[in-house]
Amino acid sequence: MSEREHFGSRFAVIMAMAGSAVGLGNIWRFPYMVGEHGGAAFIILYMVASFVLVLPIFFAETIIGRRSRQGTFGAMEKLAPGTGWKWLGLLTVFAPIIILSYYSVVGGWSVEYLYKAVCLDFTNTPPERIQGFFGAFISSSGGPIAVHTIFMLLVAGIVLAGVKRGIERFTKVTMPVLFVLIVVIAIYSVTLPGAKEGVAYLVKPDFSKVDAHAVAAAMGQAFFSLSLGVGTILTYASYMRKDENIFLSGVGTAVSDLLFAILAGFAVMPAVFAAGIAPGAGPGLVFDTLPFIFNKMGAGAPWLSAAIAIVFFLTILVAALTSAISMMEVGVAYLTEEKGLKRATAVLAITAFAWTVGVLCSLSFGPLAEVKLLGNSIFDFLDKLCSDWLLPAGGLLFTLFVGWKMARPDVFDEFTNGGTLKGNVRLFNFVWFLLRYVAPVGIAVVFVTNLVL
Ligand code: PFF
């Protein structure tokens, strides 16, 4: 086997991990979840879920990945040889490839919207026609499949270039730029006439909306948004150097992810209120309503509005790419390390598989809308299967592995870099408690809630 690649610096690790975490989950999913579950109250739930429940799983994945220097399957085999754990590890290789397939469809929509923004379609079209854009586009066949293909090829190209030359180089440059862009859009959005109500919605909690649904949704969102439970962070951690600080990488990633989600909330919600659209409009919120808003605002300042639209959809596209490459890398690590495939062959195999499943997902908004799996369209079925079941199941697997299967001294050694990181030494007992008890119980609650609901 060739020498294993490493990320070059702590900054590179955090940017790659934050790149995986920050994505459509923040810009597309988070705002409509906030809109569906009561605004500020949901944000508070989400913060608690991220730091108490999901951050320990981040530590679990990084501990497994960095200690074993392997992808999920090999990691389990190395740390618990001859046990059945590796097969459970294998399960988490499939989940990110499935997510990649439907994620790429939404990534493709952002390609299409960026193209529309560049062609000034949102600024130059009568408002009545703008509203029909999204529904008409996603229910057609050729267009969405073409942009899904473009998105998939971009992902494959970056992953093909390798961990250091592809993933590290791309995320190190794009992540800081993304933060600047989202801040620019949020400032534009909160200064729109009529935006005040949207800002109030994001900062004044209405706890009457908090029910079991909202709690389960907040936890599911935290898993999805931090890319946990699917071996992505584990695989990236296997490329971390031994002297990196696991605690700081985790907190750095979680804070960036949370900050980005909140900024995305401020970019989207005030604009939604300014245009008089219901915040609970669901998954179409960003794609369906923002062009309408750009169009409306464009009546007064066409160039400014067109520029903001371009920046906005470019932000979504780049954020989606940095997440999608992390999903593909999990499968690539497996196929190259365990099956001895060349990197290019592995990338090709995963691209072909995820592309095919993605085509079915894309068609499920149009010609295949009648095909139902357990009452859901193909797209919805796969999304629910992953975020409600596979991610929490994978998360549970990883915390149980670290908290109950690995020896405590080994976990201590990895978390504290052999006892040299004094801050981590002081935190260890608390983290150990979260890993052994709080996280598994919390995930069990998500499962039971989802089952009952
Ligand atoms: N965290 C990504 C987002 O918020 O868009 C989604 C994601 C990436 C989920 C990687 C799972 C994964 F393995």
PDB file of N, CA, C and O in Angstrom, residues 95-153:
ATOM      1  N   ALA A  95     -23.718   4.489   3.699  1.00  0.00           N
ATOM      2  CA  ALA A  95     -24.572   5.654   3.965  1.00  0.00           C
ATOM      3  C   ALA A  95     -24.105   6.921   3.234  1.00  0.00           C
ATOM      4  O   ALA A  95     -24.901   7.562   2.540  1.00  0.00           O
ATOM      5  N   PRO A  96     -22.809   7.286   3.322  1.00  0.00           N
ATOM      6  CA  PRO A  96     -22.426   8.530   2.634  1.00  0.00           C
ATOM      7  C   PRO A  96     -22.572   8.451   1.123  1.00  0.00           C
ATOM      8  O   PRO A  96     -22.805   9.473   0.468  1.00  0.00           O
ATOM      9  N   ILE A  97     -22.448   7.237   0.559  1.00  0.00           N
ATOM     10  CA  ILE A  97     -22.604   7.132  -0.904  1.00  0.00           C
ATOM     11  C   ILE A  97     -24.077   7.352  -1.275  1.00  0.00           C
ATOM     12  O   ILE A  97     -24.384   7.989  -2.285  1.00  0.00           O
ATOM     13  N   ILE A  98     -24.958   6.868  -0.423  1.00  0.00           N
ATOM     14  CA  ILE A  98     -26.387   7.108  -0.687  1.00  0.00           C
ATOM     15  C   ILE A  98     -26.702   8.600  -0.530  1.00  0.00           C
ATOM     16  O   ILE A  98     -27.379   9.194  -1.362  1.00  0.00           O
ATOM     17  N   ILE A  99     -26.150   9.195   0.543  1.00  0.00           N
ATOM     18  CA  ILE A  99     -26.393  10.639   0.724  1.00  0.00           C
ATOM     19  C   ILE A  99     -25.856  11.395  -0.492  1.00  0.00           C
ATOM     20  O   ILE A  99     -26.514  12.272  -1.034  1.00  0.00           O
ATOM     21  N   LEU A 100     -24.664  10.999  -0.939  1.00  0.00           N
ATOM     22  CA  LEU A 100     -24.053  11.665  -2.092  1.00  0.00           C
ATOM     23  C   LEU A 100     -24.987  11.657  -3.298  1.00  0.00           C
ATOM     24  O   LEU A 100     -25.100  12.650  -4.016  1.00  0.00           O
ATOM     25  N   SER A 101     -25.695  10.540  -3.488  1.00  0.00           N
ATOM     26  CA  SER A 101     -26.523  10.430  -4.691  1.00  0.00           C
ATOM     27  C   SER A 101     -27.649  11.471  -4.705  1.00  0.00           C
ATOM     28  O   SER A 101     -27.878  12.118  -5.722  1.00  0.00           O
ATOM     29  N   TYR A 102     -28.332  11.653  -3.577  1.00  0.00           N
ATOM     30  CA  TYR A 102     -29.428  12.638  -3.638  1.00  0.00           C
ATOM     31  C   TYR A 102     -28.944  14.058  -3.354  1.00  0.00           C
ATOM     32  O   TYR A 102     -29.528  15.045  -3.805  1.00  0.00           O
ATOM     33  N   TYR A 103     -27.835  14.155  -2.612  1.00  0.00           N
ATOM     34  CA  TYR A 103     -27.234  15.459  -2.329  1.00  0.00           C
ATOM     35  C   TYR A 103     -26.787  16.101  -3.642  1.00  0.00           C
ATOM     36  O   TYR A 103     -26.904  17.304  -3.851  1.00  0.00           O
ATOM     37  N   SER A 104     -26.282  15.252  -4.544  1.00  0.00           N
ATOM     38  CA  SER A 104     -25.810  15.742  -5.832  1.00  0.00           C
ATOM     39  C   SER A 104     -26.954  16.305  -6.676  1.00  0.00           C
ATOM     40  O   SER A 104     -26.749  17.211  -7.485  1.00  0.00           O
ATOM     41  N   VAL A 105     -28.150  15.763  -6.455  1.00  0.00           N
ATOM     42  CA  VAL A 105     -29.310  16.298  -7.187  1.00  0.00           C
ATOM     43  C   VAL A 105     -29.569  17.748  -6.746  1.00  0.00           C
ATOM     44  O   VAL A 105     -29.735  18.655  -7.571  1.00  0.00           O
ATOM     45  N   VAL A 106     -29.530  17.961  -5.425  1.00  0.00           N
ATOM     46  CA  VAL A 106     -29.745  19.323  -4.912  1.00  0.00           C
ATOM     47  C   VAL A 106     -28.556  20.210  -5.290  1.00  0.00           C
ATOM     48  O   VAL A 106     -28.727  21.379  -5.658  1.00  0.00           O
ATOM     49  N   GLY A 107     -27.349  19.632  -5.254  1.00  0.00           N
ATOM     50  CA  GLY A 107     -26.166  20.369  -5.718  1.00  0.00           C
ATOM     51  C   GLY A 107     -26.360  20.815  -7.156  1.00  0.00           C
ATOM     52  O   GLY A 107     -26.003  21.937  -7.535  1.00  0.00           O
ATOM     53  N   GLY A 108     -26.959  19.926  -7.964  1.00  0.00           N
ATOM     54  CA  GLY A 108     -27.250  20.252  -9.359  1.00  0.00           C
ATOM     55  C   GLY A 108     -28.220  21.426  -9.472  1.00  0.00           C
ATOM     56  O   GLY A 108     -28.046  22.309 -10.326  1.00  0.00           O
ATOM     57  N   TRP A 109     -29.201  21.466  -8.599  1.00  0.00           N
ATOM     58  CA  TRP A 109     -30.137  22.612  -8.622  1.00  0.00           C
ATOM     59  C   TRP A 109     -29.367  23.909  -8.418  1.00  0.00           C
ATOM     60  O   TRP A 109     -29.673  24.930  -9.031  1.00  0.00           O
ATOM     61  N   SER A 110     -28.350  23.868  -7.531  1.00  0.00           N
ATOM     62  CA  SER A 110     -27.612  25.113  -7.289  1.00  0.00           C
ATOM     63  C   SER A 110     -26.791  25.489  -8.529  1.00  0.00           C
ATOM     64  O   SER A 110     -26.594  26.671  -8.797  1.00  0.00           O
ATOM     65  N   VAL A 111     -26.343  24.488  -9.287  1.00  0.00           N
ATOM     66  CA  VAL A 111     -25.651  24.780 -10.549  1.00  0.00           C
ATOM     67  C   VAL A 111     -26.623  25.508 -11.492  1.00  0.00           C
ATOM     68  O   VAL A 111     -26.303  26.548 -12.080  1.00  0.00           O
ATOM     69  N   GLU A 112     -27.828  24.978 -11.596  1.00  0.00           N
ATOM     70  CA  GLU A 112     -28.834  25.556 -12.482  1.00  0.00           C
ATOM     71  C   GLU A 112     -29.194  26.994 -12.059  1.00  0.00           C
ATOM     72  O   GLU A 112     -29.285  27.898 -12.872  1.00  0.00           O
ATOM     73  N   TYR A 113     -29.348  27.176 -10.743  1.00  0.00           N
ATOM     74  CA  TYR A 113     -29.740  28.500 -10.251  1.00  0.00           C
ATOM     75  C   TYR A 113     -28.611  29.513 -10.409  1.00  0.00           C
ATOM     76  O   TYR A 113     -28.861  30.683 -10.657  1.00  0.00           O
ATOM     77  N   LEU A 114     -27.382  29.021 -10.279  1.00  0.00           N
ATOM     78  CA  LEU A 114     -26.251  29.920 -10.493  1.00  0.00           C
ATOM     79  C   LEU A 114     -26.255  30.367 -11.959  1.00  0.00           C
ATOM     80  O   LEU A 114     -26.082  31.557 -12.267  1.00  0.00           O
ATOM     81  N   TYR A 115     -26.497  29.417 -12.830  1.00  0.00           N
ATOM     82  CA  TYR A 115     -26.542  29.722 -14.266  1.00  0.00           C
ATOM     83  C   TYR A 115     -27.663  30.735 -14.556  1.00  0.00           C
ATOM     84  O   TYR A 115     -27.468  31.727 -15.261  1.00  0.00           O
ATOM     85  N   LYS A 116     -28.821  30.502 -13.949  1.00  0.00           N
ATOM     86  CA  LYS A 116     -29.948  31.427 -14.141  1.00  0.00           C
ATOM     87  C   LYS A 116     -29.602  32.819 -13.624  1.00  0.00           C
ATOM     88  O   LYS A 116     -29.942  33.830 -14.244  1.00  0.00           O
ATOM     89  N   ALA A 117     -28.927  32.847 -12.478  1.00  0.00           N
ATOM     90  CA  ALA A 117     -28.566  34.150 -11.896  1.00  0.00           C
ATOM     91  C   ALA A 117     -27.598  34.883 -12.814  1.00  0.00           C
ATOM     92  O   ALA A 117     -27.726  36.092 -13.043  1.00  0.00           O
ATOM     93  N   VAL A 118     -26.623  34.131 -13.370  1.00  0.00           N
ATOM     94  CA  VAL A 118     -25.639  34.753 -14.263  1.00  0.00           C
ATOM     95  C   VAL A 118     -26.337  35.274 -15.526  1.00  0.00           C
ATOM     96  O   VAL A 118     -26.003  36.344 -16.045  1.00  0.00           O
ATOM     97  N   CYS A 119     -27.324  34.532 -16.013  1.00  0.00           N
ATOM     98  CA  CYS A 119     -28.063  34.979 -17.213  1.00  0.00           C
ATOM     99  C   CYS A 119     -29.087  36.072 -16.884  1.00  0.00           C
ATOM    100  O   CYS A 119     -29.911  36.424 -17.735  1.00  0.00           O
ATOM    101  N   LEU A 120     -29.085  36.535 -15.640  1.00  0.00           N
ATOM    102  CA  LEU A 120     -30.007  37.581 -15.172  1.00  0.00           C
ATOM    103  C   LEU A 120     -31.474  37.176 -15.291  1.00  0.00           C
ATOM    104  O   LEU A 120     -32.360  38.014 -15.398  1.00  0.00           O
ATOM    105  N   ASP A 121     -31.729  35.864 -15.246  1.00  0.00           N
ATOM    106  CA  ASP A 121     -33.110  35.372 -15.358  1.00  0.00           C
ATOM    107  C   ASP A 121     -33.997  35.868 -14.219  1.00  0.00           C
ATOM    108  O   ASP A 121     -35.171  36.127 -14.413  1.00  0.00           O
ATOM    109  N   PHE A 122     -33.423  35.937 -13.010  1.00  0.00           N
ATOM    110  CA  PHE A 122     -34.262  36.329 -11.867  1.00  0.00           C
ATOM    111  C   PHE A 122     -34.622  37.808 -11.925  1.00  0.00           C
ATOM    112  O   PHE A 122     -35.649  38.225 -11.439  1.00  0.00           O
ATOM    113  N   THR A 123     -33.733  38.586 -12.506  1.00  0.00           N
ATOM    114  CA  THR A 123     -33.970  40.025 -12.545  1.00  0.00           C
ATOM    115  C   THR A 123     -34.863  40.424 -13.722  1.00  0.00           C
ATOM    116  O   THR A 123     -35.629  41.367 -13.625  1.00  0.00           O
ATOM    117  N   ASN A 124     -34.754  39.664 -14.818  1.00  0.00           N
ATOM    118  CA  ASN A 124     -35.444  40.095 -16.030  1.00  0.00           C
ATOM    119  C   ASN A 124     -36.776  39.415 -16.318  1.00  0.00           C
ATOM    120  O   ASN A 124     -37.361  39.630 -17.365  1.00  0.00           O
ATOM    121  N   THR A 125     -37.225  38.548 -15.422  1.00  0.00           N
ATOM    122  CA  THR A 125     -38.443  37.784 -15.708  1.00  0.00           C
ATOM    123  C   THR A 125     -39.614  38.360 -14.911  1.00  0.00           C
ATOM    124  O   THR A 125     -39.424  38.776 -13.766  1.00  0.00           O
ATOM    125  N   PRO A 126     -40.835  38.354 -15.467  1.00  0.00           N
ATOM    126  CA  PRO A 126     -41.970  38.835 -14.692  1.00  0.00           C
ATOM    127  C   PRO A 126     -42.176  37.975 -13.431  1.00  0.00           C
ATOM    128  O   PRO A 126     -42.004  36.756 -13.501  1.00  0.00           O
ATOM    129  N   PRO A 127     -42.534  38.596 -12.293  1.00  0.00           N
ATOM    130  CA  PRO A 127     -42.625  37.882 -11.018  1.00  0.00           C
ATOM    131  C   PRO A 127     -43.522  36.645 -11.076  1.00  0.00           C
ATOM    132  O   PRO A 127     -43.204  35.629 -10.454  1.00  0.00           O
ATOM    133  N   GLU A 128     -44.617  36.691 -11.854  1.00  0.00           N
ATOM    134  CA  GLU A 128     -45.517  35.519 -11.887  1.00  0.00           C
ATOM    135  C   GLU A 128     -44.773  34.282 -12.375  1.00  0.00           C
ATOM    136  O   GLU A 128     -45.019  33.170 -11.914  1.00  0.00           O
ATOM    137  N   ARG A 129     -43.838  34.498 -13.317  1.00  0.00           N
ATOM    138  CA  ARG A 129     -43.138  33.330 -13.884  1.00  0.00           C
ATOM    139  C   ARG A 129     -42.058  32.799 -12.952  1.00  0.00           C
ATOM    140  O   ARG A 129     -41.766  31.614 -12.935  1.00  0.00           O
ATOM    141  N   ILE A 130     -41.491  33.704 -12.146  1.00  0.00           N
ATOM    142  CA  ILE A 130     -40.435  33.299 -11.210  1.00  0.00           C
ATOM    143  C   ILE A 130     -40.968  32.251 -10.247  1.00  0.00           C
ATOM    144  O   ILE A 130     -40.310  31.255  -9.968  1.00  0.00           O
ATOM    145  N   GLN A 131     -42.185  32.456  -9.764  1.00  0.00           N
ATOM    146  CA  GLN A 131     -42.713  31.550  -8.756  1.00  0.00           C
ATOM    147  C   GLN A 131     -42.838  30.115  -9.253  1.00  0.00           C
ATOM    148  O   GLN A 131     -42.755  29.182  -8.474  1.00  0.00           O
ATOM    149  N   GLY A 132     -43.049  29.951 -10.558  1.00  0.00           N
ATOM    150  CA  GLY A 132     -43.203  28.600 -11.084  1.00  0.00           C
ATOM    151  C   GLY A 132     -41.881  27.916 -11.427  1.00  0.00           C
ATOM    152  O   GLY A 132     -41.841  26.725 -11.695  1.00  0.00           O
ATOM    153  N   PHE A 133     -40.766  28.682 -11.382  1.00  0.00           N
ATOM    154  CA  PHE A 133     -39.451  28.170 -11.794  1.00  0.00           C
ATOM    155  C   PHE A 133     -39.108  26.817 -11.174  1.00  0.00           C
ATOM    156  O   PHE A 133     -38.825  25.854 -11.864  1.00  0.00           O
ATOM    157  N   PHE A 134     -39.129  26.822  -9.851  1.00  0.00           N
ATOM    158  CA  PHE A 134     -38.591  25.685  -9.121  1.00  0.00           C
ATOM    159  C   PHE A 134     -39.364  24.401  -9.424  1.00  0.00           C
ATOM    160  O   PHE A 134     -38.785  23.388  -9.823  1.00  0.00           O
ATOM    161  N   GLY A 135     -40.690  24.477  -9.269  1.00  0.00           N
ATOM    162  CA  GLY A 135     -41.525  23.294  -9.498  1.00  0.00           C
ATOM    163  C   GLY A 135     -41.360  22.779 -10.918  1.00  0.00           C
ATOM    164  O   GLY A 135     -41.193  21.576 -11.149  1.00  0.00           O
ATOM    165  N   ALA A 136     -41.364  23.704 -11.884  1.00  0.00           N
ATOM    166  CA  ALA A 136     -41.266  23.288 -13.282  1.00  0.00           C
ATOM    167  C   ALA A 136     -39.909  22.656 -13.552  1.00  0.00           C
ATOM    168  O   ALA A 136     -39.807  21.629 -14.223  1.00  0.00           O
ATOM    169  N   PHE A 137     -38.869  23.251 -12.972  1.00  0.00           N
ATOM    170  CA  PHE A 137     -37.529  22.723 -13.234  1.00  0.00           C
ATOM    171  C   PHE A 137     -37.327  21.331 -12.640  1.00  0.00           C
ATOM    172  O   PHE A 137     -36.935  20.401 -13.345  1.00  0.00           O
ATOM    173  N   ILE A 138     -37.609  21.178 -11.346  1.00  0.00           N
ATOM    174  CA  ILE A 138     -37.276  19.882 -10.721  1.00  0.00           C
ATOM    175  C   ILE A 138     -38.152  18.745 -11.248  1.00  0.00           C
ATOM    176  O   ILE A 138     -37.772  17.591 -11.169  1.00  0.00           O
ATOM    177  N   SER A 139     -39.334  19.074 -11.791  1.00  0.00           N
ATOM    178  CA  SER A 139     -40.181  17.988 -12.286  1.00  0.00           C
ATOM    179  C   SER A 139     -39.867  17.620 -13.739  1.00  0.00           C
ATOM    180  O   SER A 139     -40.435  16.680 -14.273  1.00  0.00           O
ATOM    181  N   SER A 140     -38.950  18.357 -14.370  1.00  0.00           N
ATOM    182  CA  SER A 140     -38.569  17.966 -15.734  1.00  0.00           C
ATOM    183  C   SER A 140     -37.479  16.881 -15.646  1.00  0.00           C
ATOM    184  O   SER A 140     -36.999  16.579 -14.560  1.00  0.00           O
ATOM    185  N   SER A 141     -37.078  16.302 -16.790  1.00  0.00           N
ATOM    186  CA  SER A 141     -36.114  15.193 -16.719  1.00  0.00           C
ATOM    187  C   SER A 141     -34.692  15.604 -17.112  1.00  0.00           C
ATOM    188  O   SER A 141     -33.765  15.495 -16.310  1.00  0.00           O
ATOM    189  N   GLY A 142     -34.536  16.081 -18.336  1.00  0.00           N
ATOM    190  CA  GLY A 142     -33.196  16.307 -18.886  1.00  0.00           C
ATOM    191  C   GLY A 142     -32.385  17.328 -18.111  1.00  0.00           C
ATOM    192  O   GLY A 142     -31.230  17.064 -17.738  1.00  0.00           O
ATOM    193  N   GLY A 143     -32.956  18.494 -17.830  1.00  0.00           N
ATOM    194  CA  GLY A 143     -32.218  19.586 -17.178  1.00  0.00           C
ATOM    195  C   GLY A 143     -31.641  19.176 -15.833  1.00  0.00           C
ATOM    196  O   GLY A 143     -30.419  19.275 -15.611  1.00  0.00           O
ATOM    197  N   PRO A 144     -32.494  18.693 -14.907  1.00  0.00           N
ATOM    198  CA  PRO A 144     -31.959  18.327 -13.591  1.00  0.00           C
ATOM    199  C   PRO A 144     -30.912  17.214 -13.670  1.00  0.00           C
ATOM    200  O   PRO A 144     -29.934  17.232 -12.918  1.00  0.00           O
ATOM    201  N   ILE A 145     -31.095  16.268 -14.615  1.00  0.00           N
ATOM    202  CA  ILE A 145     -30.096  15.195 -14.719  1.00  0.00           C
ATOM    203  C   ILE A 145     -28.775  15.764 -15.257  1.00  0.00           C
ATOM    204  O   ILE A 145     -27.689  15.401 -14.784  1.00  0.00           O
ATOM    205  N   ALA A 146     -28.882  16.695 -16.190  1.00  0.00           N
ATOM    206  CA  ALA A 146     -27.654  17.303 -16.729  1.00  0.00           C
ATOM    207  C   ALA A 146     -26.882  18.023 -15.622  1.00  0.00           C
ATOM    208  O   ALA A 146     -25.659  17.845 -15.486  1.00  0.00           O
ATOM    209  N   VAL A 147     -27.580  18.815 -14.792  1.00  0.00           N
ATOM    210  CA  VAL A 147     -26.838  19.554 -13.754  1.00  0.00           C
ATOM    211  C   VAL A 147     -26.358  18.637 -12.629  1.00  0.00           C
ATOM    212  O   VAL A 147     -25.301  18.859 -12.028  1.00  0.00           O
ATOM    213  N   HIS A 148     -27.123  17.578 -12.374  1.00  0.00           N
ATOM    214  CA  HIS A 148     -26.667  16.553 -11.405  1.00  0.00           C
ATOM    215  C   HIS A 148     -25.357  15.946 -11.917  1.00  0.00           C
ATOM    216  O   HIS A 148     -24.401  15.742 -11.156  1.00  0.00           O
ATOM    217  N   THR A 149     -25.288  15.699 -13.216  1.00  0.00           N
ATOM    218  CA  THR A 149     -24.074  15.132 -13.811  1.00  0.00           C
ATOM    219  C   THR A 149     -22.899  16.100 -13.669  1.00  0.00           C
ATOM    220  O   THR A 149     -21.791  15.699 -13.277  1.00  0.00           O
ATOM    221  N   ILE A 150     -23.160  17.383 -13.934  1.00  0.00           N
ATOM    222  CA  ILE A 150     -22.074  18.376 -13.803  1.00  0.00           C
ATOM    223  C   ILE A 150     -21.558  18.395 -12.364  1.00  0.00           C
ATOM    224  O   ILE A 150     -20.351  18.351 -12.103  1.00  0.00           O
ATOM    225  N   PHE A 151     -22.490  18.422 -11.410  1.00  0.00           N
ATOM    226  CA  PHE A 151     -22.094  18.475  -9.997  1.00  0.00           C
ATOM    227  C   PHE A 151     -21.250  17.247  -9.638  1.00  0.00           C
ATOM    228  O   PHE A 151     -20.195  17.358  -9.020  1.00  0.00           O
ATOM    229  N   MET A 152     -21.723  16.080 -10.057  1.00  0.00           N
ATOM    230  CA  MET A 152     -21.032  14.829  -9.743  1.00  0.00           C
ATOM    231  C   MET A 152     -19.622  14.820 -10.334  1.00  0.00           C
ATOM    232  O   MET A 152     -18.672  14.361  -9.697  1.00  0.00           O
ATOM    233  N   LEU A 153     -19.482  15.337 -11.543  1.00  0.00           N
ATOM    234  CA  LEU A 153     -18.155  15.357 -12.179  1.00  0.00           C
ATOM    235  C   LEU A 153     -17.202  16.299 -11.443  1.00  0.00           C
ATOM    236  O   LEU A 153     -16.018  16.011 -11.291  1.00  0.00           O
TER     237      LEU A 153
END
